[in-house]
C-alpha atoms as one frame of an Amber mdcrd trajectory, in Angstrom:
protein
 -20.438  35.226  63.760 -17.121  36.847  63.091 -16.115  36.561  59.453 -12.731
  35.043  58.768 -10.756  37.198  56.364  -9.273  35.179  53.437  -6.219  36.163
  51.430  -6.155  35.208  47.745  -2.892  33.646  46.513  -0.807  35.380  43.875
  -1.533  34.109  40.366   1.086  32.715  37.986   0.530  35.576  35.537   0.992
  38.139  38.321   4.132  36.344  39.426   5.631  36.333  35.921   4.818  40.009
  35.437   6.328  40.863  38.829   9.521  38.921  38.118   9.769  40.499  34.664
   9.464  44.000  36.110  12.067  43.224  38.756  14.468  41.868  36.130  13.939
  44.917  33.937  14.606  47.157  36.943  17.740  45.123  37.466  18.822  46.005
  33.912  17.948  42.756  32.145  16.260  43.375  28.743  13.166  41.600  27.366
  15.329  40.013  24.648  17.443  38.358  27.324  14.202  36.982  28.758  12.135
  36.089  25.694  14.555  36.087  22.748  15.756  33.049  20.827  18.507  32.438
  23.354  16.622  34.040  26.215  16.272  32.623  29.688  12.613  31.663  29.354
  13.041  30.180  25.857  15.991  28.094  26.996  13.980  26.909  29.979  11.165
  25.837  27.637  13.628  23.963  25.436  15.067  22.213  28.475  11.572  21.219
  29.565  10.732  19.803  26.083  14.082  17.975  25.923  13.615  16.381  29.339
  10.028  15.415  28.592  10.786  13.798  25.210  13.873  12.080  26.625  11.727
  10.611  29.408   9.160   9.333  26.913  11.853   7.812  24.733  13.370   6.117
  27.795   9.985   4.698  28.819   9.531   3.335  25.283  12.938   1.644  25.466
  12.012   0.097  28.844   8.727  -1.237  27.442  10.533  -2.823  24.499  13.106
  -4.484  26.765  10.424  -5.874  29.058   8.387  -7.203  26.124  11.454  -8.830
  24.580  12.171 -10.656  27.877   8.603 -11.866  28.507   7.764 -12.749  24.879
  10.468 -14.222  22.646   8.240 -13.827  19.561   7.892 -10.084  20.128   9.059
  -8.007  17.151  10.038  -4.465  18.060   9.332  -3.157  14.565   5.730  -4.352
  14.779   4.893  -2.090  17.738   2.249   0.517  16.937   0.550   2.713  19.512
  -1.586   5.827  19.560  -4.187   7.601  21.610  -6.724   4.759  21.558  -4.968
   1.576  20.406  -1.885  -0.585  20.958  -0.757  -3.534  18.874   2.322  -5.577
  18.085   2.982  -8.735  16.087  -0.107  -7.512  14.106  -2.302  -8.274  17.168
  -4.240  -5.640  19.052  -3.938  -5.435  22.858  -7.399  -4.857  24.303  -7.598
  -1.639  26.310  -4.023  -0.712  25.501  -2.771   2.560  24.046   0.338   4.719
  24.037  -0.099   5.265  27.797   0.557   1.550  28.254   3.985   2.102  26.733
   4.630   5.604  28.109   2.754   5.829  31.440   3.851   9.369  32.193   2.801
  10.954  28.899   1.091  14.341  29.290  -2.229  15.205  27.667  -0.437  17.607
  25.333   1.856  14.885  23.981  -0.921  12.312  23.950  -2.215  14.292  20.949
   1.196  14.722  19.309   3.096  11.474  19.834   2.601   7.999  18.397   4.679
   4.893  17.932   5.066   3.495  14.413   7.299   0.493  13.609   8.637   0.622
  17.172   9.853   4.197  16.809   8.602   7.359  18.490   7.155   9.915  16.082
   5.906  13.433  16.683   3.387  15.457  14.705   4.160  19.116  15.332   4.780
  22.438  13.629   6.555  23.937  16.666  10.108  24.771  15.552  11.567  24.078
  18.984   9.930  20.646  19.186  11.046  19.798  15.653  14.650  20.792  16.374
  14.775  18.909  19.671  13.016  15.799  18.317  15.364  15.573  15.337  18.413
  15.930  17.594  17.109  12.979  19.647  16.367  10.767  16.614  12.600  11.157
  16.884  10.956  11.198  13.426   8.969  14.356  12.630   5.958  14.261  10.252
   7.181  11.416   7.994   3.942  11.443   6.028   1.506  14.065   4.858  -1.672
  14.228   6.942  -4.000  17.201   6.610  -5.579  18.924   9.594  -8.805  17.103
   8.706  -7.016  13.751   9.025  -6.588  12.828   5.350  -3.445  10.833   4.592
  -2.385  12.219   1.223  -0.505  10.518  -1.586   3.156  11.011  -0.655   6.429
   9.105  -0.873   6.749   9.706   2.867   3.950   7.193   3.390   6.405   4.405
   2.618   8.029   5.050   6.000   4.944   3.444   7.525   5.919   0.020   6.134
   8.056  -2.205   8.345  10.625  -4.751   7.183   7.974  -7.491   7.145   5.871
  -5.544   4.652   3.240  -4.396   7.151   1.687  -0.946   6.998  -0.226   0.199
  10.063  -2.126   3.390   9.342  -1.729   5.980  12.166  -4.774   6.602  14.339
  -4.768  10.290  13.485  -5.874   9.323   9.991  -9.593   9.500   9.221  -9.319
   9.272   5.435  -6.794   7.484   3.197  -6.321   9.677   0.137  -6.524   8.817
  -3.534  -3.581   6.671  -4.651  -1.906   7.016  -1.239  -0.310   3.532  -1.376
  -0.673   2.575  -5.053   2.109   0.396  -6.484   4.109  -0.090  -3.275   6.834
  -2.728  -3.566   6.964  -5.368  -0.827   3.680  -4.480   0.886   2.074  -7.600
   2.412  -0.270  -6.610   5.247  -2.440  -3.514   5.627  -3.854  -2.653   9.069
  -6.465   0.103   8.995  -7.529   1.461  12.411 -11.125   2.180  13.395 -10.466
   5.926  13.125 -10.404   5.643   9.321 -13.863   6.057   7.825 -12.989   6.612
   4.165 -10.647   4.737   1.804 -10.427   6.840  -1.326 -10.214   5.874  -5.015
  -7.253   3.620  -5.842  -5.740   3.995  -2.365  -4.008   0.559  -2.398  -4.285
  -0.252  -6.076  -1.817  -2.420  -8.017   0.111  -3.841  -5.087   1.360  -7.206
  -6.368   2.563  -8.588  -3.005  -0.215  -7.551  -0.606  -1.860 -10.577   1.038
  -4.026  -9.400   3.931  -6.227  -6.378   4.627  -7.474  -5.857   8.184 -10.047
  -3.132   8.730 -10.426  -2.717  12.465 -13.696  -1.913  14.218 -14.069  -0.384
  17.679 -17.281   0.583  19.462 -19.190   0.562  16.188 -16.634   2.783  14.422
 -14.584   1.849  11.384 -14.358   2.143   7.620 -17.640   3.281   6.077 -16.679
   3.994   2.458 -14.355   2.030   0.158 -13.696   3.952  -3.048 -13.559   2.703
  -6.626 -10.420   0.728  -7.528  -9.310   0.857  -3.858  -7.677  -2.621  -3.941
  -7.885  -3.240  -7.674  -5.382  -5.684  -9.194  -3.754  -6.909  -6.003  -3.189
 -10.432  -7.388  -1.913 -12.009  -4.145  -4.569 -10.588  -1.839  -6.172 -13.619
  -0.169  -7.996 -12.294   2.900 -10.039  -9.183   3.657 -11.474  -8.589   7.125
 -14.312  -6.172   6.514 -16.185  -4.650   9.474 -19.943  -4.237   9.460 -19.394
  -0.478   9.535 -18.827  -0.487   5.742 -21.851   1.115   4.096 -20.559   1.675
   0.573 -18.088  -0.114  -1.658 -17.727   1.440  -5.094 -17.107  -0.211  -8.455
 -13.981  -2.310  -9.074 -12.915  -2.011  -5.420 -11.436  -5.561  -5.519 -11.326
  -5.998  -9.298  -8.959  -8.759 -10.410  -7.744  -9.711  -6.952  -7.206 -13.124
  -8.481  -6.271 -15.001  -5.285  -8.956 -13.540  -3.053 -10.473 -16.502  -1.223
 -11.986 -15.061   1.921 -14.154 -11.992   2.310 -16.934 -11.334   4.754 -19.301
  -8.781   3.245 -20.472  -6.078   5.633 -24.091  -6.272   6.742 -24.094  -2.481
   6.414 -23.935  -2.725   2.611 -27.057  -2.468   0.498 -25.438  -2.556  -2.975
 -22.611  -4.490  -4.627 -21.539  -2.178  -7.442 -20.286  -2.879 -10.973 -17.175
  -5.070 -11.249 -16.520  -4.934  -7.487 -15.217  -8.533  -7.380 -14.915  -9.208
 -11.123 -11.972 -11.429 -11.996 -11.556 -12.788  -8.438 -10.873 -16.233  -9.822
 -10.360 -18.043  -6.528 -13.618 -17.100  -4.861 -15.554 -20.348  -4.483 -18.447
 -19.244  -2.301 -20.279 -15.927  -2.050 -22.772 -15.079   0.655 -25.015 -12.096
   0.044 -25.962 -11.268   3.660 -29.166  -9.786   4.969 -29.209  -6.094   4.159
 -27.943  -6.324   0.591 -30.629  -5.269  -1.858 -28.931  -4.811  -5.246 -26.116
  -6.573  -7.098 -25.009  -4.570 -10.139 -23.547  -5.459 -13.561 -20.514  -7.780
 -13.563 -20.194  -7.524  -9.769 -18.799 -11.101  -9.740 -18.129 -11.462 -13.476
 -15.257 -13.766 -14.385 -15.094 -15.472 -10.968 -14.289 -18.680 -12.792 -14.049
 -20.915  -9.706 -17.195 -19.656  -8.021 -19.384 -22.687  -7.312 -22.010 -21.534
  -4.811 -23.928 -18.364  -4.075 -26.180 -17.903  -1.064 -28.861 -15.239  -1.465
 -30.569 -13.710   1.573 -34.195 -12.621   1.719 -33.352  -8.902   1.359 -31.872
  -9.243  -2.151 -34.462  -8.097  -4.665 -32.378  -7.196  -7.719 -29.413  -8.953
  -9.359 -28.261  -7.689 -12.750 -28.316 -10.194 -15.585 -24.546  -9.845 -16.011
 -23.659  -9.964 -12.302 -22.359 -13.553 -12.526 -21.348 -13.701 -16.200 -18.486
 -16.096 -17.042 -18.757 -17.863 -13.675 -18.202 -21.168 -15.411 -18.450 -23.440
 -12.355 -21.463 -21.816 -10.736 -24.015 -24.597 -10.370 -25.273 -24.253  -6.817
 -27.751 -21.472  -6.033 -29.216 -21.217  -2.532 -32.084 -18.770  -2.041 -33.568
 -17.906   1.335 -37.169 -19.245   1.337 -38.311 -15.778   2.460 -36.967 -14.157
  -0.714 -39.980 -13.186  -2.842 -38.108 -11.386  -5.660 -36.051 -14.183  -7.250
 -37.034 -17.578  -8.615 -35.035 -20.601  -9.767 -37.085 -22.238 -12.554 -36.036
 -24.944 -15.036 -32.355 -24.240 -14.469 -32.666 -20.448 -14.796 -32.530 -17.901
 -11.973 -35.137 -15.296 -12.870 -35.786 -11.821 -11.495 -37.968  -8.810 -12.181
 -41.136 -10.932 -12.374 -39.485 -13.346 -14.796 -38.495 -10.596 -17.254 -34.761
 -10.956 -16.701 -32.496 -13.989 -16.652 -29.738 -13.800 -14.018 -27.998 -17.188
 -14.079 -28.458 -19.952 -16.646 -27.433 -23.454 -15.556 -26.505 -26.172 -18.049
 -29.754 -28.049 -17.486 -31.558 -25.207 -19.324 -29.836 -26.179 -22.618 -31.369
 -28.920 -24.768 -29.526 -30.503 -27.706 -27.286 -27.472 -28.323 -30.368 -25.250
 -28.360 -31.244 -22.617 -25.799 -34.873 -21.573 -25.779 -35.472 -18.359 -23.878
 -38.508 -18.415 -21.516 -41.502 -16.551 -22.937 -41.583 -14.102 -19.998 -38.077
 -12.731 -20.583 -37.759  -9.208 -21.964 -33.988  -8.568 -21.830 -30.995 -10.542
 -23.114 -27.804  -9.274 -21.431 -24.245  -9.710 -22.654 -22.139 -12.741 -21.658
 -25.043 -14.454 -19.852 -24.448 -17.713 -21.705 -20.848 -17.214 -22.795 -19.799
 -20.118 -20.564 -21.611 -22.358 -23.065 -19.595 -21.228 -26.076 -19.023 -24.304
 -28.282 -22.139 -25.893 -26.773 -24.981 -23.622 -27.882 -25.390 -23.402 -31.653
 -29.052 -22.358 -31.865 -30.993 -19.733 -29.939 -34.777 -19.408 -29.965 -36.058
 -15.923 -29.084 -39.713 -15.370 -28.073 -41.646 -12.221 -28.976 -41.544 -11.134
 -25.299 -37.908 -10.055 -25.828 -37.609  -6.300 -26.402 -33.918  -5.688 -25.658
 -30.852  -7.603 -26.903 -27.147  -6.937 -26.330 -24.788  -8.218 -29.022 -22.536
 -10.216 -26.710 -25.467 -12.280 -25.512 -24.673 -14.545 -28.484 -21.657 -16.858
 -28.011 -19.456 -17.175 -31.107 -20.596 -20.774 -31.513 -24.138 -19.628 -32.442
 -24.873 -20.201 -36.139 -28.655 -20.045 -36.108 -31.225 -17.702 -34.543 -34.951
 -18.483 -34.603 -37.569 -15.825 -33.871 -40.658 -17.296 -32.203 -44.216 -15.965
 -32.268 -46.277 -14.034 -34.782 -44.989 -10.546 -33.944 -41.285 -10.634 -33.079
 -39.556  -7.332 -32.344 -36.569  -8.283 -34.510 -35.732  -9.582 -37.968 -32.995
 -11.707 -39.520 -31.058 -10.560 -42.604 -27.903 -12.188 -44.009 -27.034 -14.013
 -40.763 -27.513 -10.950 -38.617 -30.214  -9.861 -36.213 -31.665  -6.364 -36.572
 -34.141  -4.294 -34.605 -37.188  -3.181 -36.533 -37.731   0.454 -37.378 -40.521
   2.111 -35.401 -41.673   5.671 -34.808 -39.278   5.846 -31.845 -36.343   3.648
 -32.877 -33.958   3.445 -35.815 -32.891   0.224 -37.505 -29.944  -1.170 -35.544
 -27.713  -4.039 -36.601 -27.342  -5.854 -33.285 -25.218  -8.906 -33.979 -23.649
 -10.584 -36.978 -23.372 -14.323 -36.318 -22.381 -15.505 -39.798 -18.968 -16.543
 -41.146 -18.660 -14.779 -44.520 -15.582 -12.761 -45.478 -17.782 -10.039 -46.990
 -20.793  -8.657 -45.127 -23.562  -6.612 -46.729 -25.533  -4.562 -44.224 -29.261
  -4.038 -44.607 -30.253  -0.785 -46.337 -31.790   1.738 -43.966 -29.599   0.673
 -41.042 -28.517   3.688 -38.995 -26.669   2.130 -36.056 -24.062  -0.619 -35.727
 -24.458  -1.770 -32.108 -21.706  -2.295 -29.539 -19.762  -5.521 -30.184 -21.846
  -6.193 -33.310 -18.941  -7.899 -35.108 -17.090  -8.989 -31.979 -14.353 -11.566
 -32.699 -15.352 -12.040 -36.342 -11.729 -12.386 -37.383 -12.432 -13.712 -40.916
 -14.290 -10.617 -42.152 -12.296  -8.734 -44.800 -14.924  -6.324 -46.099 -18.044
  -4.676 -44.701 -20.327  -2.759 -47.052 -21.988  -0.013 -45.004 -25.160   1.607
 -46.373 -25.265   5.375 -46.921 -27.993   5.533 -44.265 -25.446   4.650 -41.547
 -25.022   7.278 -38.806 -23.278   5.560 -35.913 -20.587   2.927 -35.334 -20.796
   2.190 -31.633 -18.228   1.400 -28.952 -16.095  -1.671 -29.893 -18.448  -2.518
 -32.747 -15.583  -3.938 -34.829 -13.514  -5.375 -31.992 -11.683  -8.511 -33.070
 -12.089  -7.993 -36.824  -8.365  -8.522 -37.383  -8.637  -9.143 -41.142 -10.586
  -5.943 -41.770  -8.034  -3.410 -43.077 -10.150  -0.634 -44.575 -13.668   0.819
 -44.248 -15.591   3.321 -46.369 -18.159   5.505 -44.616 -20.939   7.615 -46.068
 -21.977  11.214 -45.679 -24.367  10.587 -42.757 -21.911   9.057 -40.258 -21.901
  11.386 -37.226 -20.729   9.187 -34.359 -17.262   7.718 -34.684 -14.185   7.602
 -32.448 -11.159   5.447 -31.640 -13.290   2.842 -29.863 -15.386   2.312 -33.025
 -12.373   0.685 -34.704 -10.708  -0.532 -31.495  -9.280  -4.043 -31.733  -9.722
  -4.302 -35.503  -7.094  -4.440 -38.258  -8.192  -1.116 -39.772  -5.350   0.924
 -41.253  -7.458   3.115 -43.520 -10.732   5.037 -43.248 -12.321   6.517 -46.385
 -14.918   9.246 -45.903 -17.546  10.481 -48.325 -16.584  13.970 -49.517 -19.995
  15.246 -48.386 -19.596  14.114 -44.763 -20.050  17.226 -42.594 -18.830  15.719
 -39.311 -15.344  14.283 -39.815 -12.151  14.688 -41.794  -9.044  12.590 -42.373
  -5.864  14.686 -42.178  -2.134  14.117 -42.398   0.462  15.601 -40.077   0.647
  13.347 -37.042   3.949  11.509 -36.596   3.736   7.896 -35.436   6.880   5.859
 -34.817   8.840   8.516 -36.731   6.600   8.494 -39.824   3.933  10.964 -40.944
   0.459   9.374 -40.773  -3.242  10.178 -41.131  -5.562  10.720 -38.198  -9.278
  11.282 -37.663 -10.383  14.837 -36.800 -13.630  16.713 -36.593 -14.634  18.523
 -39.785 -12.906  21.772 -38.770  -9.669  19.982 -37.909  -9.256  21.490 -34.433
 -10.229  18.348 -32.470  -7.961  15.281 -32.603 -10.269  12.240 -32.415  -8.211
   9.141 -33.151  -5.028   7.827 -34.707  -5.755   5.508 -37.627  -3.372   2.771
 -36.624  -3.826  -0.852 -35.650  -4.062  -1.218 -31.871  -0.720  -2.061 -30.295
   1.431  -0.731 -33.159   1.934   2.789 -31.764   5.146   3.319 -29.795   5.665
   7.062 -30.163   3.168   9.658 -31.322   3.272  13.392 -31.972   0.048  15.323
 -32.450   0.505  18.236 -34.882  -0.040  21.805 -33.707  -1.941  22.557 -36.904
  -3.952  20.646 -39.492  -4.311  21.573 -43.148  -7.122  21.145 -45.649  -7.724
  22.311 -49.183 -10.960  24.362 -49.338 -12.024  25.908 -52.639  -8.535  25.371
 -53.984  -6.810  27.085 -51.062  -4.903  25.543 -48.169  -6.534  26.359 -44.835
  -4.596  25.825 -41.586  -6.341  25.149 -38.255  -4.913  24.942 -34.731  -5.478
  21.673 -32.843  -7.062  22.745 -29.526  -8.630  19.559 -28.174  -7.886  15.833
 -27.763 -11.086  13.806 -27.780 -12.307  11.143 -25.350 -10.704   7.696 -25.875
  -8.239   9.097 -28.474  -5.436   6.769 -27.316  -7.549   4.266 -25.379  -5.743
   0.942 -24.959  -2.526   1.942 -26.746  -0.590  -0.338 -24.424   2.775  -0.055
 -26.226   2.847   3.728 -26.550   5.640   5.065 -24.329   5.856   8.624 -25.679
   3.248  11.215 -26.640   3.959  14.820 -27.639   1.113  17.280 -27.129   1.464
  20.603 -28.976   1.320  23.959 -27.204  -1.980  24.720 -28.931  -4.102  22.174
 -27.070  -6.420  23.676 -24.451  -8.587  20.689 -23.500  -7.755  17.007 -22.965
 -10.673  14.637 -22.364 -10.423  11.044 -21.080  -7.839  10.437 -23.772  -5.161
   8.121 -22.354  -6.938   5.233 -20.604  -5.034   1.925 -20.444  -1.750   3.270
 -21.871   0.319   0.724 -19.942   3.761   1.693 -21.282   3.407   5.411 -20.639
   5.852   6.332 -17.856   5.866  10.120 -18.231   3.777  12.755 -19.979   4.273
  16.500 -20.336   1.313  18.856 -20.473   1.989  22.218 -22.181   1.005  25.496
 -20.520  -1.756  26.030 -23.111  -3.892  23.291 -21.465  -6.684  24.696 -19.306
  -8.796  21.562 -18.732  -8.107  17.842 -18.215 -10.928  15.356 -17.612 -10.867
  13.582 -14.257 -10.563  10.167 -15.983  -7.819  11.163 -18.427  -5.072   8.813
 -17.168  -7.126   6.075 -15.535  -5.567   2.610 -15.748  -2.194   3.950 -16.920
  -0.573   1.547 -14.488   3.014   2.781 -14.958   2.449   6.523 -15.307   4.551
   7.898 -12.449   5.275  11.397 -13.723   2.871  14.022 -15.064   4.755  17.258
 -15.720   2.511  20.321 -15.935   4.138  23.367 -17.521   1.934  25.728 -15.558
   1.444  27.095 -12.052   0.172  24.739  -9.368  -3.595  24.405  -9.256  -4.157
  25.985 -12.670  -5.836  22.765 -13.914  -8.522  21.250 -11.704  -9.522  17.629
 -10.984  -5.971  16.359 -10.247  -4.691  13.642 -10.287  -6.941  13.031 -13.333
  -7.271   9.306 -12.676  -3.534   8.674 -12.256  -3.224   5.682  -9.949  -0.149
   7.129  -8.212  -2.185  10.083  -7.012  -0.790  13.537  -6.328   2.772  12.302
  -5.882   2.954  11.835  -9.666   2.034  15.480 -10.397   4.891  17.959 -10.904
   4.054  21.627 -11.507   6.943  23.419 -13.231   5.252  26.656 -14.250   6.173
  30.102 -12.945
């Protein structure tokens, strides 16, 4: 058979090269061809202009058609991307940006999206940016990394329409820390199925937000909700949570006081600490199949919660999980659940060793007798019965007691059995000394103005004197080593304390919430010193330091009285008759914890390390960090709800862990170093 000879067509590259050579031979330079104003560059610009103009025209046509066929259509609600289309907050099944712009090319399918009814382009091409801006097309209004993380940026506010709706772009896979914290006027949050991670504090402290919709598509959607993500959104009423959510960290919906409706994901296995604490309008909670653990205070303070439904998979609920749920009287347990038992008005777990929920029927004539299988008494378990319970009977099975287990109405404690693990002394309950444990004063339940603590006591437990406002004097033994977190909280009449030579654990939280204005230390104490030099509200005052004077531990001022504070650069002490000066290089953990009225703090240019020192400083709007600082703890500014400006007098990135717990995220950080 005779072969037919085929002729290959000329390729585009060959054609371009040929034309280029011909033009050069004709005397036209490469710059005329490829330069900024060259023929080819101008042709490319014309192509981009025509293409974007066409897309914009098709968008306008779509809007006009929708307005005619649907009088309720709101142009500003239109959102469209590569995989989804929605308007009036409703998703159109199968729709996407191609529905709006039928002729869109594959190249621009990746670059273009419609937000709030406007065309937006994500590009770094200078020609596209110039052309888009000339046509009124928004370019990169928010900060999205190449990996798809939407960072904390003021540009994010452009995503919110006039009705207070934010629709997260589909290109986003992760909503960054503090990305939308404290946004005014935000009402509805629509999170597409492309987002898998909502970072710490992403939508925190939004007072007007009402609805959160997390979309799910083909089994894809949000998988991780970070700590504090929606914390203190007081008007949030509804959360649509997809079953893709696998993890929801602590305080995610803390103090969302109007939250009424939430469907917990079946993908969850744990409800973490304080996740829904303070959600006062929750009336019913269903723990679906799949959930295994419910941690401390997960639903604490849900004061209108009436019913909980517990599936068969739940095998562990912390004893404080439902503390201060004053209306909770209806407990439904799946008959297949073998880990929990409701007995004589008490929900028991861990083979009867732990009480989870105590109903009123368990109290008899103002006396609460703890079942003889229980080993642990957790804080606030019976606080709802304050002013009802006056006597508590504790069996010898109990081996662990937290001070706030006892309501303030308790005036009598009876230890049952022949070998109790505790003892009573001067209206206080103490642990017994053993080979492994020191004597600890657990809880003072008396009403005297002067309290004498048992000799040999080494530890004052957390909340030991909680809300004992009549106490004016506490006589601590020389054996004392530790005053624990919030041990003296609420002792408003206590103005001064004297501590012995063995005290080695003491910080601002030890005296937090008390009336203490003076601390006296034994001259032989080798751990702490009281030094002058700090300036509070314009006056020189004493503060607590370590023995060497280089670590600032705590101001000695009544909580709520500090407005301005200046930490000295140096401390002075008389040693062997000579004045010794020491640089202050560190600010200790909790140093200014809860100083809610402090609006100004001056940190000297000697400090190198700042720990978690400024939690809950509500009035702090701005803080300046000197260039001497090399380290800041990641929790340093957590819960400083108004801290919008952290000025770092150093080069960007010189201090790690930013934004150090600041709820506004990276947009609050300003590096001013050279």
